[in-house]
Amino acid sequence: MHCLNLVLVDVVKSVPKTEEFFSLLQSLYIFTSYVHPKWLSLQREMYGRTRELQRLSDTRWACRFLALRNIMDTLPALKRLLQEIAQERHGEKTVEARGLLAQIDLEFVVHLVTLRKLFGETKLLSDMLQSHTVDLSRAVDLVNALVQTLKDHRQESFFDKLWDEALNICEQCDSATTSVGKRQKSLSSRLSGYCTLSTVGQREVERDKDMFRTSFFYPVIDSMLNELDRRFSNTNCELMRSIQSLNPQSDAFLKESNVVSFGCLYDADIDDLGHEFHQFRRVLDRKVQSGEVKRPCSTVELVCFMEPYREVFFELFRLCKIAVTLPVSSASCERSFSTLKLIKTFLRSTTTDERLSDPGVLSIESRRTKALDLDLFVDRFARQHNRRILL
């Protein structure tokens, strides 16, 4: 997961227009927080529902897809909000609204449509890498599929679809090729029928499809492909497949080719590893069939099973310990910190650690929490705690 975040971070840093675009998104989020009631009422009027703009995170870059999706779905309402505030007389807010409104033009919409599509392609891989039961071999397949998808998107036909979608959004937002909020100047009627050879004080910015394709679309896709190739190299992908082959829950459990390639990466004796591999499979099958032990359900249980035979299966046991150590992820720890930030807000700043720990566990284990019967807890609480007032 951290490697995928670094891919997106480097993409944004390598393309200056992308970094400026996300800075503008953050400014829009901050502005809507100032006029939050008006923002919600305007959405109810236009859509019958409300959707919040997402705050950009500096660590979980894959979540920026949600920010792109929400602002794209509510862009007409957002433009109307800025227009209404820009026409009012509220001093600083009016000036800020006019500045933001001037930047919501065709270029903004093209960047929004492009990044929403490309970041959306990474969401599936991000969800798998953050799952508790991640399958590394399938994650490698998703990485390869993502690379192939980005290569297919580099064709002109794909950008043509993005361009048409951007134009449709501009029409919905009453946004033409000129900046939103600025009246387009027209030539004087006296000059109709004449060929003007000098400037008439009218500045036009040429924003055609080829310019957006070459200056923004191709650099973003090429940067993503280069970073994916660097962060998820063939060696790393082979290592992920090898680790998964030592997981008893995997379809490729104890696949000889993967185990041997894993041994080559860590300078194992391949001849000894080959003999140990076949002997260990026979020992494991015999123990399981006789009912002496249950089949291991994880790599950790496999290491515990091999512990008495560590001197016999020395190379295989060493690889299993490496497989247990390498895939350790910080996703669970980061998830707990993110949850505590949501629970302990400024309004709950006096909450004690003991009380905060319980809601935090309930929020982190939300799937198990939703499956609980709350009526049973109410009845148990009523039996154990007598809250009746004695008169």
Coordinates of C-alpha atoms in Angstrom, one line a residue:
M1 CA 0.0 0.0 0.0
H2 CA 2.8 2.4 0.8
C3 CA 4.4 1.8 -2.6
L4 CA 1.1 2.6 -4.3
N5 CA 0.9 5.9 -2.3
L6 CA 4.4 6.7 -3.4
V7 CA 3.5 6.1 -7.0
L8 CA 0.7 8.7 -6.8
V9 CA 2.8 11.1 -4.8
D10 CA 5.6 11.1 -7.4
V11 CA 3.1 11.4 -10.3
V12 CA 1.7 14.6 -8.7
K13 CA 5.1 16.0 -8.1
S14 CA 6.4 15.3 -11.6
V15 CA 3.5 17.0 -13.3
P16 CA 3.3 20.6 -12.0
K17 CA -0.3 21.1 -13.3
T18 CA -1.5 18.2 -11.3
E19 CA 0.0 19.6 -8.1
E20 CA -1.7 23.0 -8.8
F21 CA -5.0 21.2 -9.5
F22 CA -5.0 19.4 -6.1
S23 CA -4.1 22.7 -4.4
L24 CA -7.2 24.2 -6.0
L25 CA -9.3 21.2 -4.8
Q26 CA -8.1 21.8 -1.2
S27 CA -9.0 25.5 -1.5
L28 CA -12.5 24.6 -2.7
Y29 CA -12.9 22.2 0.3
I30 CA -11.9 25.0 2.7
F31 CA -14.2 27.5 1.1
T32 CA -17.3 25.2 1.3
S33 CA -16.6 24.6 4.9
Y34 CA -17.0 28.4 5.5
V35 CA -20.4 28.4 3.8
H36 CA -21.4 24.9 4.8
P37 CA -25.2 25.5 5.5
K38 CA -25.6 27.3 2.1
W39 CA -23.7 24.5 0.4
L40 CA -25.9 21.8 1.8
S41 CA -29.2 23.6 1.1
L42 CA -28.1 24.3 -2.5
Q43 CA -27.4 20.6 -3.1
R44 CA -30.8 19.6 -1.6
E45 CA -32.5 22.1 -4.0
M46 CA -30.6 20.8 -7.1
Y47 CA -30.2 17.1 -6.4
G48 CA -32.4 16.2 -3.4
R49 CA -29.4 14.9 -1.6
T50 CA -26.1 16.2 -0.1
R51 CA -22.5 15.1 -0.6
E52 CA -19.5 16.5 1.3
L53 CA -16.3 17.4 -0.4
Q54 CA -13.4 15.4 0.8
R55 CA -10.4 16.8 2.6
L56 CA -7.2 15.8 0.9
S57 CA -4.9 13.6 2.9
D58 CA -1.1 13.8 2.8
T59 CA -0.7 10.1 3.6
R60 CA -3.6 8.1 2.0
W61 CA -3.3 9.3 -1.6
A62 CA -5.5 6.6 -2.9
C63 CA -8.5 8.2 -1.1
R64 CA -8.1 11.3 -3.3
F65 CA -10.3 9.4 -5.8
L66 CA -13.2 10.1 -3.4
A67 CA -12.4 13.8 -3.5
L68 CA -12.3 13.8 -7.3
R69 CA -15.5 11.8 -7.6
N70 CA -17.5 14.0 -5.1
I71 CA -16.4 17.3 -6.7
M72 CA -17.1 16.0 -10.2
D73 CA -20.7 14.9 -9.2
T74 CA -21.4 18.2 -7.5
L75 CA -19.6 20.6 -9.9
P76 CA -22.7 22.4 -11.2
A77 CA -23.9 23.1 -7.7
L78 CA -20.4 24.2 -6.7
K79 CA -20.2 26.7 -9.6
R80 CA -23.7 28.0 -8.7
L81 CA -22.6 28.4 -5.1
L82 CA -19.5 30.4 -6.1
Q83 CA -21.6 32.6 -8.5
E84 CA -24.1 33.5 -5.9
I85 CA -21.5 34.4 -3.3
A86 CA -19.5 36.3 -5.9
Q87 CA -22.6 38.5 -6.5
E88 CA -23.1 39.2 -2.8
R89 CA -21.2 41.8 -0.8
H90 CA -19.4 39.9 1.9
G91 CA -16.0 41.3 1.6
E92 CA -13.3 38.6 1.8
K93 CA -15.7 35.7 1.0
T94 CA -16.9 37.5 -2.2
V95 CA -13.3 38.1 -3.3
E96 CA -12.3 34.5 -2.7
A97 CA -15.4 33.2 -4.5
R98 CA -14.6 35.3 -7.5
G99 CA -11.0 34.0 -7.6
L100 CA -12.1 30.4 -7.3
L101 CA -14.8 30.9 -9.9
A102 CA -12.3 32.3 -12.4
Q103 CA -10.3 29.0 -12.2
I104 CA -13.2 26.7 -12.9
D105 CA -12.8 26.6 -16.6
L106 CA -12.3 24.0 -19.4
E107 CA -8.7 23.3 -18.2
F108 CA -10.0 22.5 -14.7
V109 CA -12.7 20.2 -16.0
V110 CA -10.3 18.3 -18.3
H111 CA -7.9 17.8 -15.3
L112 CA -10.8 16.7 -13.1
V113 CA -12.1 14.1 -15.6
T114 CA -8.7 12.8 -16.4
L115 CA -7.4 12.4 -12.8
R116 CA -10.8 10.9 -11.7
K117 CA -10.5 8.2 -14.3
L118 CA -6.8 7.4 -13.7
F119 CA -7.0 7.5 -9.9
G120 CA -10.1 5.4 -10.1
E121 CA -8.1 2.7 -11.9
T122 CA -5.8 2.5 -8.8
K123 CA -8.7 2.2 -6.3
L124 CA -9.2 -1.6 -6.7
L125 CA -5.5 -2.3 -6.2
S126 CA -5.5 0.1 -3.2
D127 CA -8.5 -1.7 -1.6
M128 CA -6.8 -5.1 -2.0
L129 CA -3.5 -3.9 -0.5
Q130 CA -5.3 -2.5 2.5
S131 CA -7.4 -5.6 3.2
H132 CA -6.7 -7.8 6.2
T133 CA -6.6 -11.0 4.0
V134 CA -4.6 -9.7 1.2
D135 CA -3.6 -12.2 -1.5
L136 CA -0.2 -11.1 -2.7
S137 CA -0.3 -13.2 -5.9
R138 CA -3.6 -11.6 -6.9
A139 CA -2.2 -8.2 -6.0
V140 CA 0.6 -8.8 -8.5
D141 CA -2.1 -9.7 -11.1
L142 CA -3.9 -6.5 -10.4
V143 CA -0.6 -4.5 -10.8
N144 CA 0.0 -6.1 -14.2
A145 CA -3.6 -5.4 -15.1
L146 CA -3.3 -1.8 -14.1
V147 CA -0.2 -1.3 -16.1
Q148 CA -1.9 -2.8 -19.2
T149 CA -4.9 -0.7 -18.6
L150 CA -2.9 2.5 -18.5
K151 CA -1.1 1.5 -21.7
D152 CA -4.4 1.0 -23.4
H153 CA -5.6 4.4 -22.1
R154 CA -2.7 6.0 -23.9
Q155 CA -4.5 5.6 -27.2
E156 CA -6.1 8.6 -28.8
S157 CA -9.6 7.1 -28.7
F158 CA -9.6 7.0 -24.9
F159 CA -8.7 10.7 -24.6
D160 CA -11.4 11.5 -27.2
K161 CA -13.9 10.0 -24.8
L162 CA -12.5 12.1 -21.9
W163 CA -12.6 15.2 -24.0
D164 CA -16.3 14.7 -24.9
E165 CA -17.1 14.0 -21.3
A166 CA -15.3 17.2 -20.3
L167 CA -17.3 19.2 -22.9
N168 CA -20.5 17.8 -21.6
I169 CA -19.7 18.8 -18.1
C170 CA -18.8 22.3 -19.3
E171 CA -22.2 22.6 -21.0
Q172 CA -23.9 21.5 -17.8
C173 CA -22.0 24.1 -15.8
D174 CA -22.5 26.8 -18.5
S175 CA -18.7 26.7 -19.0
A176 CA -17.3 27.3 -22.4
T177 CA -13.7 27.3 -23.5
T178 CA -13.2 30.7 -21.9
S179 CA -12.9 31.2 -18.1
V180 CA -16.1 30.9 -16.1
G181 CA -17.5 34.1 -14.8
K182 CA -15.9 36.3 -17.5
R183 CA -18.0 37.7 -20.3
Q184 CA -16.6 36.7 -23.7
K185 CA -15.8 39.7 -25.8
S186 CA -17.2 39.9 -29.3
L187 CA -16.0 41.9 -32.3
S188 CA -17.6 45.2 -33.0
S189 CA -20.4 45.1 -35.6
R190 CA -18.5 47.8 -37.5
L191 CA -15.7 45.2 -38.2
S192 CA -18.1 42.5 -39.6
G193 CA -17.1 41.5 -43.1
Y194 CA -13.6 42.9 -42.7
C195 CA -10.3 41.0 -42.1
T196 CA -8.6 42.3 -38.9
L197 CA -4.8 42.4 -39.3
S198 CA -4.0 43.9 -35.9
T199 CA -5.1 43.4 -32.3
V200 CA -8.4 44.8 -31.2
G201 CA -7.7 44.5 -27.5
Q202 CA -9.2 41.0 -27.3
R203 CA -7.0 38.2 -25.8
E204 CA -7.8 34.6 -26.7
V205 CA -6.2 31.6 -25.2
E206 CA -5.9 28.6 -27.5
R207 CA -7.0 25.5 -25.6
D208 CA -7.5 22.7 -28.0
K209 CA -7.6 19.0 -27.6
D210 CA -4.1 18.3 -28.8
M211 CA -2.6 20.8 -26.3
F212 CA -4.3 19.1 -23.3
R213 CA -3.3 15.7 -24.6
T214 CA 0.4 16.5 -25.0
S215 CA 0.9 18.8 -22.1
F216 CA -1.2 17.0 -19.4
F217 CA -2.7 13.6 -20.4
Y218 CA 0.4 11.9 -21.7
P219 CA 2.8 13.2 -19.0
V220 CA 0.4 11.9 -16.2
I221 CA 0.0 8.5 -17.8
D222 CA 3.7 8.1 -18.6
S223 CA 4.7 9.2 -15.1
M224 CA 2.3 6.6 -13.6
L225 CA 3.7 3.8 -15.8
N226 CA 7.3 4.7 -14.9
E227 CA 6.6 4.8 -11.2
L228 CA 4.6 1.5 -11.3
D229 CA 7.5 -0.1 -13.1
R230 CA 9.9 1.3 -10.5
R231 CA 7.9 0.6 -7.3
F232 CA 6.5 -2.8 -8.5
S233 CA 9.4 -4.2 -10.5
N234 CA 9.6 -7.7 -11.7
T235 CA 11.8 -8.6 -8.7
N236 CA 9.2 -7.2 -6.3
C237 CA 6.3 -8.9 -8.0
E238 CA 8.2 -12.2 -8.0
L239 CA 8.9 -11.8 -4.3
M240 CA 5.2 -11.2 -3.6
R241 CA 4.2 -14.3 -5.5
S242 CA 6.8 -16.4 -3.6
I243 CA 5.6 -15.2 -0.3
Q244 CA 2.0 -16.1 -1.2
S245 CA 3.2 -19.6 -2.2
L246 CA 4.0 -20.2 1.5
N247 CA 0.5 -19.3 2.6
P248 CA -1.6 -22.4 3.2
Q249 CA -4.8 -20.5 2.2
S250 CA -3.3 -19.8 -1.3
D251 CA -4.1 -21.8 -4.4
A252 CA -0.4 -21.8 -5.2
F253 CA 0.6 -23.2 -1.7
L254 CA 4.0 -24.9 -1.9
K255 CA 4.3 -24.3 -5.6
E256 CA 7.8 -25.5 -6.4
S257 CA 8.8 -22.9 -9.0
N258 CA 7.8 -20.0 -6.7
V259 CA 9.6 -21.5 -3.6
V260 CA 12.8 -22.0 -5.6
S261 CA 12.7 -18.5 -7.0
F262 CA 12.2 -17.2 -3.4
G263 CA 15.2 -19.2 -2.4
C264 CA 17.3 -17.7 -5.1
L265 CA 16.5 -14.2 -4.0
Y266 CA 17.8 -15.0 -0.5
D267 CA 20.8 -17.1 -1.4
A268 CA 19.4 -20.4 -0.3
D269 CA 21.0 -23.8 -1.2
I270 CA 18.7 -24.7 -4.1
D271 CA 19.7 -28.4 -4.0
D272 CA 18.9 -28.8 -0.3
L273 CA 15.8 -26.7 -0.7
G274 CA 14.6 -29.1 -3.5
H275 CA 15.0 -32.1 -1.2
E276 CA 13.5 -30.4 1.8
F277 CA 10.5 -29.2 -0.3
H278 CA 9.4 -32.7 -1.3
Q279 CA 10.0 -34.3 2.1
F280 CA 8.1 -31.6 3.9
R281 CA 5.1 -32.0 1.7
R282 CA 5.0 -35.7 2.5
V283 CA 5.4 -35.0 6.2
L284 CA 2.6 -32.4 6.2
D285 CA 0.2 -34.6 4.2
R286 CA 0.8 -37.6 6.5
K287 CA 0.3 -35.6 9.7
V288 CA -2.9 -34.0 8.4
Q289 CA -4.4 -37.3 7.1
S290 CA -3.6 -39.1 10.4
G291 CA -5.4 -36.4 12.3
E292 CA -2.4 -35.6 14.5
V293 CA -2.5 -31.9 13.5
K294 CA -4.9 -29.6 11.6
R295 CA -3.8 -28.2 8.3
P296 CA -2.2 -24.8 8.9
C297 CA -4.4 -21.8 8.1
S298 CA -1.7 -19.1 7.8
T299 CA 2.1 -18.8 7.3
V300 CA 2.5 -18.2 11.0
E301 CA 0.9 -21.5 11.8
L302 CA 3.0 -23.1 9.2
V303 CA 6.2 -21.8 10.9
C304 CA 4.9 -23.2 14.2
F305 CA 4.3 -26.6 12.6
M306 CA 7.9 -26.6 11.2
E307 CA 9.5 -25.5 14.5
P308 CA 10.2 -29.1 15.7
Y309 CA 11.7 -29.9 12.3
R310 CA 13.7 -26.7 11.9
E311 CA 17.1 -28.5 11.8
V312 CA 15.8 -31.0 9.2
F313 CA 14.1 -28.4 6.9
F314 CA 16.6 -25.6 7.6
E315 CA 16.3 -23.7 4.3
L316 CA 12.5 -24.0 4.0
F317 CA 12.1 -23.0 7.6
R318 CA 14.3 -19.9 7.0
L319 CA 12.3 -18.9 4.0
C320 CA 9.0 -19.3 5.9
K321 CA 10.3 -16.9 8.7
I322 CA 11.3 -14.4 6.0
A323 CA 7.8 -14.7 4.5
V324 CA 6.3 -14.0 7.9
T325 CA 8.4 -10.9 8.4
L326 CA 8.4 -9.2 5.0
P327 CA 4.6 -8.6 4.4
V328 CA 4.1 -6.8 7.7
S329 CA 2.0 -3.7 6.9
S330 CA 1.2 -0.5 8.7
A331 CA -2.3 -0.3 7.3
S332 CA -4.0 -1.6 10.5
C333 CA -2.0 0.8 12.7
E334 CA -2.8 3.8 10.4
R335 CA -6.4 2.7 10.3
S336 CA -6.6 2.9 14.1
F337 CA -5.0 6.4 14.2
S338 CA -7.4 7.6 11.5
T339 CA -10.4 6.3 13.4
L340 CA -9.3 8.0 16.6
K341 CA -9.1 11.3 14.7
L342 CA -12.7 10.9 13.7
I343 CA -13.9 10.0 17.1
K344 CA -12.0 12.4 19.3
T345 CA -13.0 15.7 17.8
F346 CA -12.7 19.1 19.4
L347 CA -16.1 18.6 21.0
R348 CA -14.9 15.4 22.7
S349 CA -11.4 16.7 23.7
T350 CA -12.0 15.7 27.4
T351 CA -12.7 12.1 26.6
T352 CA -10.5 9.8 28.7
D353 CA -8.3 7.1 27.1
E354 CA -10.3 4.2 28.7
R355 CA -13.6 5.5 27.3
L356 CA -12.0 6.4 23.9
S357 CA -10.6 3.0 23.5
D358 CA -14.0 1.2 23.4
P359 CA -15.6 3.4 20.6
G360 CA -12.3 3.1 18.7
V361 CA -12.4 -0.7 18.7
L362 CA -16.1 -0.6 17.7
S363 CA -15.3 1.7 14.8
I364 CA -12.3 -0.2 13.6
E365 CA -14.1 -3.5 13.7
S366 CA -17.2 -2.0 12.1
R367 CA -18.2 -5.2 10.3
R368 CA -18.4 -7.2 13.5
T369 CA -20.1 -4.3 15.2
K370 CA -22.9 -4.1 12.7
A371 CA -23.6 -7.8 13.1
L372 CA -24.3 -7.4 16.8
D373 CA -27.8 -7.4 18.3
L374 CA -28.0 -4.1 20.3
D375 CA -31.2 -5.3 22.1
L376 CA -29.2 -8.0 23.8
F377 CA -26.7 -5.4 25.1
V378 CA -29.5 -3.1 26.3
D379 CA -31.1 -6.0 28.3
R380 CA -27.7 -7.1 29.7
F381 CA -26.9 -3.5 30.7
A382 CA -30.3 -3.2 32.4
R383 CA -29.8 -6.4 34.4
Q384 CA -26.3 -5.5 35.6
H385 CA -26.8 -1.8 36.3
N386 CA -29.7 -0.7 38.4
R387 CA -30.4 2.9 37.2
R388 CA -33.7 3.3 39.0
I389 CA -33.9 6.4 41.2
L390 CA -34.7 5.5 44.9
L391 CA -37.3 7.9 46.2

